[in-house]
Tab-separated table of C-alpha atoms in Angstrom:
chain	number	residue	atom	x	y	z
F	1200	UNK	CA	37.290	77.959	-8.919
F	1201	UNK	CA	34.772	76.023	-7.023
F	1202	UNK	CA	33.998	72.691	-8.891
F	1203	UNK	CA	30.553	72.957	-10.599
F	1204	UNK	CA	27.755	70.931	-9.576
F	1205	UNK	CA	28.510	67.191	-11.213
F	1206	UNK	CA	25.697	66.025	-13.413
F	1207	UNK	CA	24.909	62.569	-12.607
F	1208	UNK	CA	27.021	60.039	-14.331
F	1209	UNK	CA	25.707	57.195	-16.562
F	1210	UNK	CA	25.111	54.017	-14.480
F	1211	UNK	CA	27.643	51.808	-16.555
F	1212	UNK	CA	28.603	49.402	-13.646
F	1213	UNK	CA	29.373	46.266	-15.397
F	1214	UNK	CA	31.235	45.156	-18.739
F	1215	UNK	CA	27.724	43.972	-20.024
F	1216	UNK	CA	26.308	47.542	-19.476
F	1217	UNK	CA	29.472	49.178	-21.241
F	1218	UNK	CA	29.107	46.819	-24.222
F	1219	UNK	CA	25.326	47.814	-24.490
F	1220	UNK	CA	25.789	51.385	-24.235
F	1221	UNK	CA	28.751	51.621	-26.631
F	1222	UNK	CA	26.961	49.184	-29.228
F	1223	UNK	CA	24.073	51.648	-29.140
F	1224	UNK	CA	26.033	54.893	-29.108
F	1225	UNK	CA	28.365	53.821	-32.203
F	1226	UNK	CA	25.721	51.837	-34.146
F	1227	UNK	CA	22.545	52.873	-32.890
F	1228	UNK	CA	19.173	53.076	-33.240
F	1229	UNK	CA	19.434	49.435	-32.753
F	1230	UNK	CA	17.173	46.856	-31.448
F	1231	UNK	CA	17.698	44.610	-28.278
F	1232	UNK	CA	17.811	41.661	-30.508
F	1233	UNK	CA	20.389	43.203	-32.884
F	1234	UNK	CA	22.565	44.390	-29.821
F	1235	UNK	CA	22.607	40.664	-28.504
F	1236	UNK	CA	23.662	39.210	-32.078
F	1237	UNK	CA	26.480	41.682	-32.426
F	1238	UNK	CA	27.650	41.701	-28.809
F	1239	UNK	CA	27.322	37.749	-27.953
F	1240	UNK	CA	25.281	38.881	-24.921
F	1241	UNK	CA	21.903	37.237	-24.299
F	1242	UNK	CA	19.020	39.137	-24.533
F	1243	UNK	CA	18.121	38.985	-21.021
F	1244	UNK	CA	21.394	40.560	-20.566
F	1245	UNK	CA	20.848	43.322	-22.869
F	1246	UNK	CA	17.526	44.048	-21.234
F	1247	UNK	CA	18.987	43.922	-17.725
F	1248	UNK	CA	21.927	46.439	-18.851
F	1249	UNK	CA	19.693	48.880	-20.650
F	1250	UNK	CA	17.229	49.311	-18.042
F	1251	UNK	CA	18.940	51.589	-15.883
F	1252	UNK	CA	20.576	53.283	-18.716
F	1253	UNK	CA	16.934	54.319	-20.036
F	1254	UNK	CA	15.955	55.021	-16.271
F	1255	UNK	CA	18.928	57.683	-16.115
F	1256	UNK	CA	18.130	59.251	-19.456
F	1257	UNK	CA	20.925	58.183	-21.473
F	1258	UNK	CA	19.228	55.789	-23.581
F	1259	UNK	CA	15.561	55.734	-24.936
F	1260	UNK	CA	13.354	53.546	-26.960
F	1261	UNK	CA	12.024	54.406	-30.047
F	1262	UNK	CA	8.249	53.898	-31.463
F	1263	UNK	CA	7.919	50.371	-32.337
F	1264	UNK	CA	8.658	49.357	-35.701
F	1265	UNK	CA	8.269	46.087	-37.408
F	1266	UNK	CA	11.315	43.983	-38.619
F	1267	UNK	CA	11.504	42.115	-41.731
F	1268	UNK	CA	9.878	39.153	-40.357
F	1269	UNK	CA	7.008	40.909	-38.973
F	1270	UNK	CA	7.954	40.636	-35.117
F	1271	UNK	CA	7.711	44.099	-33.444
F	1272	UNK	CA	10.786	46.133	-32.060
F	1273	UNK	CA	11.507	48.961	-30.236
F	1274	UNK	CA	15.095	50.078	-31.112
F	1275	UNK	CA	17.186	51.767	-28.580
F	1276	UNK	CA	18.760	55.224	-29.212
F	1277	UNK	CA	21.225	57.028	-27.388
F	1278	UNK	CA	19.716	60.600	-26.142
F	1279	UNK	CA	22.642	62.748	-27.483
F	1280	UNK	CA	21.556	65.927	-25.345
F	1281	UNK	CA	21.896	64.006	-21.978
F	1282	UNK	CA	25.001	65.161	-21.497
F	1283	UNK	CA	27.635	67.433	-22.971
F	1284	UNK	CA	31.522	67.342	-22.978
F	1285	UNK	CA	34.234	69.988	-23.747
F	1286	UNK	CA	37.235	69.154	-25.748
F	1287	UNK	CA	40.338	71.261	-25.914
F	1288	UNK	CA	43.452	70.681	-28.128
F	1289	UNK	CA	46.715	72.637	-26.901
F	1290	UNK	CA	49.121	73.382	-29.954
F	1291	UNK	CA	52.292	75.246	-29.755
F	1292	UNK	CA	50.441	78.691	-30.326
F	1293	UNK	CA	46.719	78.359	-29.435
F	1294	UNK	CA	43.807	76.517	-27.941
F	1295	UNK	CA	41.353	74.936	-30.092
F	1296	UNK	CA	37.910	74.095	-28.025
F	1297	UNK	CA	34.423	72.500	-28.864
F	1298	UNK	CA	31.356	71.433	-27.105
F	1299	UNK	CA	30.018	68.122	-28.435
F	1300	UNK	CA	27.188	66.201	-27.515
F	1301	UNK	CA	27.169	62.447	-26.690
F	1302	UNK	CA	27.955	61.175	-30.118
F	1303	UNK	CA	30.945	63.695	-30.305
F	1304	UNK	CA	28.922	66.171	-32.544
F	1305	UNK	CA	30.389	69.547	-32.363
F	1306	UNK	CA	27.889	72.081	-31.034
F	1307	UNK	CA	30.034	74.886	-30.280
F	1308	UNK	CA	33.802	75.854	-30.983
F	1309	UNK	CA	36.361	78.332	-30.428
F	1310	UNK	CA	40.061	78.906	-30.690
F	1311	UNK	CA	42.186	81.208	-28.181
F	1312	UNK	CA	45.758	82.267	-28.797
F	1313	UNK	CA	48.214	81.374	-26.012
F	1314	UNK	CA	49.844	84.143	-24.216
F	1315	UNK	CA	52.584	82.014	-23.203
F	1316	UNK	CA	53.881	78.463	-23.242
F	1317	UNK	CA	54.477	78.315	-19.699
F	1318	UNK	CA	52.150	75.814	-17.941
F	1319	UNK	CA	50.532	78.397	-15.746
F	1320	UNK	CA	49.683	80.600	-18.541
F	1321	UNK	CA	48.308	77.832	-20.676
F	1322	UNK	CA	46.340	76.446	-17.845
F	1323	UNK	CA	44.541	79.805	-17.351
F	1324	UNK	CA	43.781	80.162	-20.865
F	1325	UNK	CA	42.386	76.756	-20.659
F	1326	UNK	CA	40.120	77.913	-18.000
F	1327	UNK	CA	39.016	80.946	-20.033
F	1328	UNK	CA	38.290	79.128	-23.293
F	1329	UNK	CA	36.033	76.401	-21.336
F	1330	UNK	CA	34.175	79.428	-19.512
F	1331	UNK	CA	33.527	81.048	-23.103
F	1332	UNK	CA	32.264	77.527	-24.627
F	1333	UNK	CA	30.116	76.857	-21.584
F	1334	UNK	CA	28.419	80.210	-21.382
F	1335	UNK	CA	24.992	79.167	-22.604
F	1336	UNK	CA	23.115	77.550	-19.531
F	1337	UNK	CA	22.118	74.295	-21.090
F	1338	UNK	CA	25.852	73.423	-21.808
F	1339	UNK	CA	27.198	74.683	-18.612
F	1340	UNK	CA	24.255	72.436	-16.767
F	1341	UNK	CA	24.981	69.207	-18.416
F	1342	UNK	CA	28.692	69.354	-18.592
F	1343	UNK	CA	30.940	67.599	-16.233
F	1344	UNK	CA	33.915	66.616	-17.875
F	1345	UNK	CA	36.677	68.000	-20.114
F	1346	UNK	CA	39.131	66.247	-22.366
F	1347	UNK	CA	42.588	67.982	-23.029
F	1348	UNK	CA	45.129	66.788	-25.545
F	1349	UNK	CA	48.625	67.442	-26.471
F	1350	UNK	CA	51.145	65.919	-28.616
F	1351	UNK	CA	53.620	63.946	-26.964
F	1352	UNK	CA	54.267	61.344	-24.226
F	1353	UNK	CA	51.211	61.340	-22.087
F	1354	UNK	CA	50.005	59.140	-19.301
F	1355	UNK	CA	46.398	58.886	-19.486
F	1356	UNK	CA	45.835	57.234	-16.183
F	1357	UNK	CA	47.608	59.873	-14.046
F	1358	UNK	CA	46.777	62.865	-16.339
F	1359	UNK	CA	50.398	63.640	-16.502
F	1360	UNK	CA	52.442	65.094	-19.503
F	1361	UNK	CA	55.766	63.375	-19.423
F	1362	UNK	CA	57.108	64.964	-22.616
F	1363	UNK	CA	55.744	67.603	-25.111
F	1364	UNK	CA	58.136	68.664	-27.589
F	1365	UNK	CA	56.274	71.347	-28.906
F	1366	UNK	CA	55.516	72.985	-25.794
F	1367	UNK	CA	58.733	71.995	-24.093
F	1368	UNK	CA	56.859	70.435	-21.159
F	1369	UNK	CA	58.173	67.833	-18.727
F	1370	UNK	CA	56.210	65.918	-16.085
F	1371	UNK	CA	53.243	68.492	-16.006
F	1372	UNK	CA	50.145	67.237	-14.039
F	1373	UNK	CA	47.763	68.684	-16.418
F	1374	UNK	CA	44.770	66.848	-15.902
F	1375	UNK	CA	44.791	68.234	-11.910
F	1376	UNK	CA	45.685	71.647	-12.837
F	1377	UNK	CA	42.813	71.816	-15.443
F	1378	UNK	CA	40.363	70.191	-13.029
F	1379	UNK	CA	41.057	73.015	-10.591
F	1380	UNK	CA	41.078	75.934	-12.796
F	1381	UNK	CA	37.539	74.681	-14.633
F	1382	UNK	CA	35.776	72.934	-11.792
F	1383	UNK	CA	35.274	69.766	-14.262
F	1384	UNK	CA	36.715	66.348	-14.188
F	1385	UNK	CA	39.412	66.459	-16.403
F	1386	UNK	CA	40.935	63.845	-18.512
F	1387	UNK	CA	44.148	64.327	-20.464
F	1388	UNK	CA	45.453	62.342	-23.444
F	1389	UNK	CA	47.946	62.221	-26.384
F	1390	UNK	CA	46.109	64.375	-29.405
F	1391	UNK	CA	46.690	61.545	-31.939
F	1392	UNK	CA	45.379	58.492	-29.570
F	1393	UNK	CA	42.087	60.893	-28.905
F	1394	UNK	CA	41.580	61.387	-32.576
F	1395	UNK	CA	41.840	57.547	-32.823
F	1396	UNK	CA	39.137	57.014	-30.317
F	1397	UNK	CA	36.811	59.544	-32.224
F	1398	UNK	CA	37.335	57.608	-35.511
F	1399	UNK	CA	36.809	54.252	-33.712
F	1400	UNK	CA	33.728	55.261	-32.240
F	1401	UNK	CA	32.218	57.974	-34.595
F	1402	UNK	CA	34.152	57.827	-37.986
F	1403	UNK	CA	36.224	55.813	-40.515
F	1404	UNK	CA	37.150	53.341	-37.913
F	1405	UNK	CA	33.383	52.234	-37.044
F	1406	UNK	CA	33.137	48.540	-37.923
F	1407	UNK	CA	36.724	47.705	-38.208
F	1408	UNK	CA	38.330	45.765	-35.554
F	1409	UNK	CA	41.612	46.633	-36.351
F	1410	UNK	CA	42.973	49.881	-37.858
F	1411	UNK	CA	45.532	52.438	-37.709
F	1412	UNK	CA	45.333	56.358	-37.857
F	1413	UNK	CA	48.227	58.067	-39.296
F	1414	UNK	CA	48.661	62.038	-38.935
F	1415	UNK	CA	50.824	63.953	-41.407
F	1416	UNK	CA	51.861	67.284	-39.997
F	1417	UNK	CA	54.316	69.315	-37.805
F	1418	UNK	CA	54.703	65.743	-36.111
F	1419	UNK	CA	54.030	62.160	-37.658
F	1420	UNK	CA	51.647	60.363	-35.301
F	1421	UNK	CA	50.004	56.981	-35.025
F	1422	UNK	CA	47.076	55.753	-33.120
F	1423	UNK	CA	46.158	51.775	-33.131
F	1424	UNK	CA	43.070	49.739	-32.656
F	1425	UNK	CA	43.756	46.076	-32.407
F	1426	UNK	CA	40.796	43.751	-31.905
F	1427	UNK	CA	38.809	46.647	-30.755
F	1428	UNK	CA	40.930	48.238	-28.235
F	1429	UNK	CA	43.157	51.428	-28.806
F	1430	UNK	CA	46.453	50.234	-27.888
F	1431	UNK	CA	48.417	52.595	-25.543
F	1432	UNK	CA	51.121	50.073	-24.349
F	1433	UNK	CA	52.512	49.862	-20.715
F	1434	UNK	CA	54.126	53.323	-20.976
F	1435	UNK	CA	51.427	54.863	-23.212
F	1436	UNK	CA	53.681	55.428	-26.400
F	1437	UNK	CA	52.455	52.509	-28.495
F	1438	UNK	CA	52.184	53.341	-31.903
F	1439	UNK	CA	54.729	56.202	-32.479
F	1440	UNK	CA	55.412	55.650	-36.117
F	1441	UNK	CA	56.845	58.939	-36.351
F	1442	UNK	CA	59.998	57.486	-34.342
F	1443	UNK	CA	60.535	54.406	-36.222
F	1444	UNK	CA	63.999	54.865	-37.758
F	1445	UNK	CA	63.889	54.465	-41.518
F	1446	UNK	CA	67.120	55.935	-42.817
F	1447	UNK	CA	70.681	55.158	-41.355
F	1448	UNK	CA	72.332	58.663	-42.585
F	1449	UNK	CA	68.885	60.532	-41.724
F	1450	UNK	CA	68.606	63.818	-40.077
F	1451	UNK	CA	69.015	64.125	-36.471
F	1452	UNK	CA	65.220	64.106	-34.679
F	1453	UNK	CA	64.122	66.192	-31.571
F	1454	UNK	CA	63.975	62.881	-29.633
F	1455	UNK	CA	67.521	62.247	-29.972
F	1456	UNK	CA	67.839	59.490	-32.660
F	1457	UNK	CA	68.547	60.114	-36.187
F	1458	UNK	CA	66.771	58.931	-39.489
F	1459	UNK	CA	63.418	59.002	-37.742
F	1460	UNK	CA	60.268	59.086	-40.016
F	1461	UNK	CA	59.344	62.380	-38.407
F	1462	UNK	CA	62.945	63.796	-38.818
F	1463	UNK	CA	62.503	63.520	-42.744
F	1464	UNK	CA	58.632	63.831	-43.418
F	1465	UNK	CA	57.191	66.074	-40.842
F	1466	UNK	CA	56.468	69.629	-41.933
F	1467	UNK	CA	59.209	71.158	-40.178
F	1468	UNK	CA	61.714	68.771	-41.698
F	1469	UNK	CA	60.495	69.229	-45.085
F	1470	UNK	CA	60.875	72.754	-45.050
F	1471	UNK	CA	64.199	72.481	-43.399
F	1472	UNK	CA	65.343	70.249	-46.232
F	1473	UNK	CA	63.770	72.446	-48.726
F	1474	UNK	CA	65.652	75.641	-47.499
F	1475	UNK	CA	69.155	73.427	-47.687
F	1476	UNK	CA	68.335	72.200	-51.208
F	1477	UNK	CA	67.547	75.679	-52.463
F	1478	UNK	CA	69.782	77.762	-50.469
F	1479	UNK	CA	66.526	79.929	-49.705
F	1480	UNK	CA	66.587	80.248	-45.726
F	1481	UNK	CA	63.122	82.066	-45.606
F	1482	UNK	CA	61.039	79.566	-47.636
F	1483	UNK	CA	57.722	78.703	-46.001
F	1484	UNK	CA	55.693	75.390	-46.369
F	1485	UNK	CA	53.270	77.077	-48.821
F	1486	UNK	CA	56.096	78.014	-50.840
F	1487	UNK	CA	57.893	74.940	-51.170
F	1488	UNK	CA	54.577	73.224	-52.055
F	1489	UNK	CA	53.860	75.583	-54.742
F	1490	UNK	CA	57.413	75.118	-56.068
F	1491	UNK	CA	57.343	71.445	-56.032
F	1492	UNK	CA	54.006	71.515	-58.252
F	1493	UNK	CA	55.661	73.918	-60.514
F	1494	UNK	CA	58.386	71.109	-61.103
F	1495	UNK	CA	61.238	72.353	-59.005
F	1496	UNK	CA	63.384	69.281	-58.972
F	1497	UNK	CA	65.514	69.988	-55.888
F	1498	UNK	CA	61.849	70.390	-54.124
F	1499	UNK	CA	60.529	67.291	-55.517
F	1500	UNK	CA	63.340	65.260	-54.212
F	1501	UNK	CA	62.541	66.430	-51.042
F	1502	UNK	CA	58.931	65.632	-51.181
F	1503	UNK	CA	60.115	61.886	-52.739
F	1504	UNK	CA	62.117	61.236	-49.718
F	1505	UNK	CA	59.421	62.041	-47.202
F	1506	UNK	CA	57.274	59.724	-49.194
F	1507	UNK	CA	59.584	57.013	-48.901
F	1508	UNK	CA	60.204	57.457	-45.353
F	1509	UNK	CA	56.378	57.531	-44.682
F	1510	UNK	CA	55.818	54.424	-46.902
F	1511	UNK	CA	58.550	52.631	-44.931
F	1512	UNK	CA	56.869	53.539	-41.551
F	1513	UNK	CA	53.369	52.372	-42.712
F	1514	UNK	CA	54.964	49.153	-43.916
F	1515	UNK	CA	56.698	48.622	-40.584
F	1516	UNK	CA	53.643	49.184	-38.522
F	1517	UNK	CA	51.261	46.992	-41.012
F	1518	UNK	CA	53.649	44.341	-40.634
F	1519	UNK	CA	53.685	44.375	-36.865
F	1520	UNK	CA	50.070	44.855	-36.149
F	1521	UNK	CA	48.071	43.977	-39.514
F	1522	UNK	CA	45.363	46.833	-39.571
F	1523	UNK	CA	42.288	46.199	-41.603
F	1524	UNK	CA	42.764	49.890	-43.047
F	1525	UNK	CA	44.851	52.785	-42.539
F	1526	UNK	CA	43.473	56.317	-41.997
F	1527	UNK	CA	45.872	59.094	-43.250
F	1528	UNK	CA	45.037	62.272	-42.000
F	1529	UNK	CA	46.318	65.731	-40.821
F	1530	UNK	CA	47.574	68.899	-42.158
F	1531	UNK	CA	50.220	67.150	-44.290
F	1532	UNK	CA	47.448	65.939	-46.472
F	1533	UNK	CA	47.522	69.386	-48.233
F	1534	UNK	CA	50.618	68.065	-49.972
F	1535	UNK	CA	49.659	64.512	-50.465
F	1536	UNK	CA	49.877	64.648	-54.105
F	1537	UNK	CA	53.442	65.426	-53.850
F	1538	UNK	CA	54.411	62.178	-52.324
F	1539	UNK	CA	51.613	59.860	-52.781
F	1540	UNK	CA	53.265	57.738	-55.451
F	1541	UNK	CA	56.147	57.206	-53.336
F	1542	UNK	CA	54.192	56.443	-49.999
F	1543	UNK	CA	52.190	53.767	-51.972
F	1544	UNK	CA	54.916	52.163	-53.777
F	1545	UNK	CA	57.409	51.849	-50.782
F	1546	UNK	CA	54.425	50.616	-48.795
F	1547	UNK	CA	53.708	47.939	-51.275
F	1548	UNK	CA	57.445	47.060	-51.468
F	1549	UNK	CA	58.043	46.682	-47.753
F	1550	UNK	CA	54.486	45.423	-46.427
F	1551	UNK	CA	54.696	41.657	-46.174
F	1552	UNK	CA	52.224	39.353	-47.643
F	1553	UNK	CA	48.712	40.327	-47.159
F	1554	UNK	CA	49.635	43.264	-45.154
F	1555	UNK	CA	50.059	45.212	-48.292
F	1556	UNK	CA	46.540	44.653	-48.999
F	1557	UNK	CA	45.336	46.842	-46.281
F	1558	UNK	CA	42.804	49.700	-47.399
F	1559	UNK	CA	44.561	53.368	-47.503
F	1560	UNK	CA	41.913	55.957	-46.740
F	1561	UNK	CA	42.673	59.665	-46.878
F	1562	UNK	CA	40.735	61.961	-44.423
F	1563	UNK	CA	40.956	65.753	-44.261
F	1564	UNK	CA	41.238	66.877	-40.549
F	1565	UNK	CA	40.133	70.454	-39.587
F	1566	UNK	CA	41.632	71.759	-36.508
F	1567	UNK	CA	38.397	71.667	-34.834
F	1568	UNK	CA	38.717	67.464	-35.152
F	1569	UNK	CA	41.594	67.643	-32.866
F	1570	UNK	CA	39.430	69.095	-30.132
F	1571	UNK	CA	36.362	66.759	-31.192
F	1572	UNK	CA	39.133	63.916	-30.348
F	1573	UNK	CA	39.504	65.471	-27.083
F	1574	UNK	CA	35.762	65.374	-26.360
F	1575	UNK	CA	35.896	61.817	-27.495
F	1576	UNK	CA	37.996	60.901	-24.727
F	1577	UNK	CA	36.024	62.678	-22.166
F	1578	UNK	CA	32.947	60.682	-23.359
F	1579	UNK	CA	34.941	57.497	-22.681
F	1580	UNK	CA	35.159	58.185	-19.265
F	1581	UNK	CA	31.350	57.285	-18.946
F	1582	UNK	CA	32.844	53.536	-19.366
F	1583	UNK	CA	35.568	54.141	-16.891
F	1584	UNK	CA	35.079	53.397	-12.988
């Protein structure tokens, strides 16, 4: 496919411009005086950084208002429709896609079943979904970037998927392949870290210099923000709470180790343990949850063990990084009531000192939010030169 005409990129040419734009994007409308106060930049630096952003149509000045001390102010606001972004989350059996505006507000969404997990087939399906999402001219003409996320080990700098356990991929140049099939600039990231970016800028992480996002479900994932920065680590795998060993005699994990949080508390792990405990090989997760809520002792033990594993993992992460809050999300929240006590009690026992005081926030995660996270990392490309 021939690349589409690229829309002009936002003129973020300096750290000051990135700081001003990010502040208005996440906290706007906000006056220049407040931007200066919140960022430590001088008023002159804020004005200089904002001018090209206004001229390019990414920021606008709202009608003059009056501050509490009687001085006129013209708050800066992001023009959300100036540019649109596509986000695609690849699961083991389907694609979830969205189109968002600059504030990562979902405008269009769609799902497409995968025809195969082979790389060429998945990339072709991504192209089909992106074409469908951008069929409206206003979206097609103002979109130049697509963000794609997968579970696993991803190198965001190169756009390579080094290892994705659920897709059984190794060393896949996904960004290059998606750019070729869509004609858009492509950025690729780990799915949980992408949602962390969305929460930092547009969700429960706004205003928190340090926080953690933990997702419970098919995998146990964690994204970290420390002193305002999303932590990826030298190899892009920082925050892998799912592979913290918490049980010396625990089950084998797909990573090759034993006793990992994910090997005990992921959806698949819970189902496997429940089948063994009951002798019923056909149990589904829904049936396991129902049975546990009805009081089945064996199933309650499975969830209790999972809660202890999650609590230990959260405590280890809190002891190491000291987050202000921990956001717990993911499809695993459907069963949260079955192991909430064990999670909180274990966390309180193993968290050291003031680390135990960090706030736990439960946040539902509809499937479209995964794709919104992918769009958020596409928005972030505005700040990368």
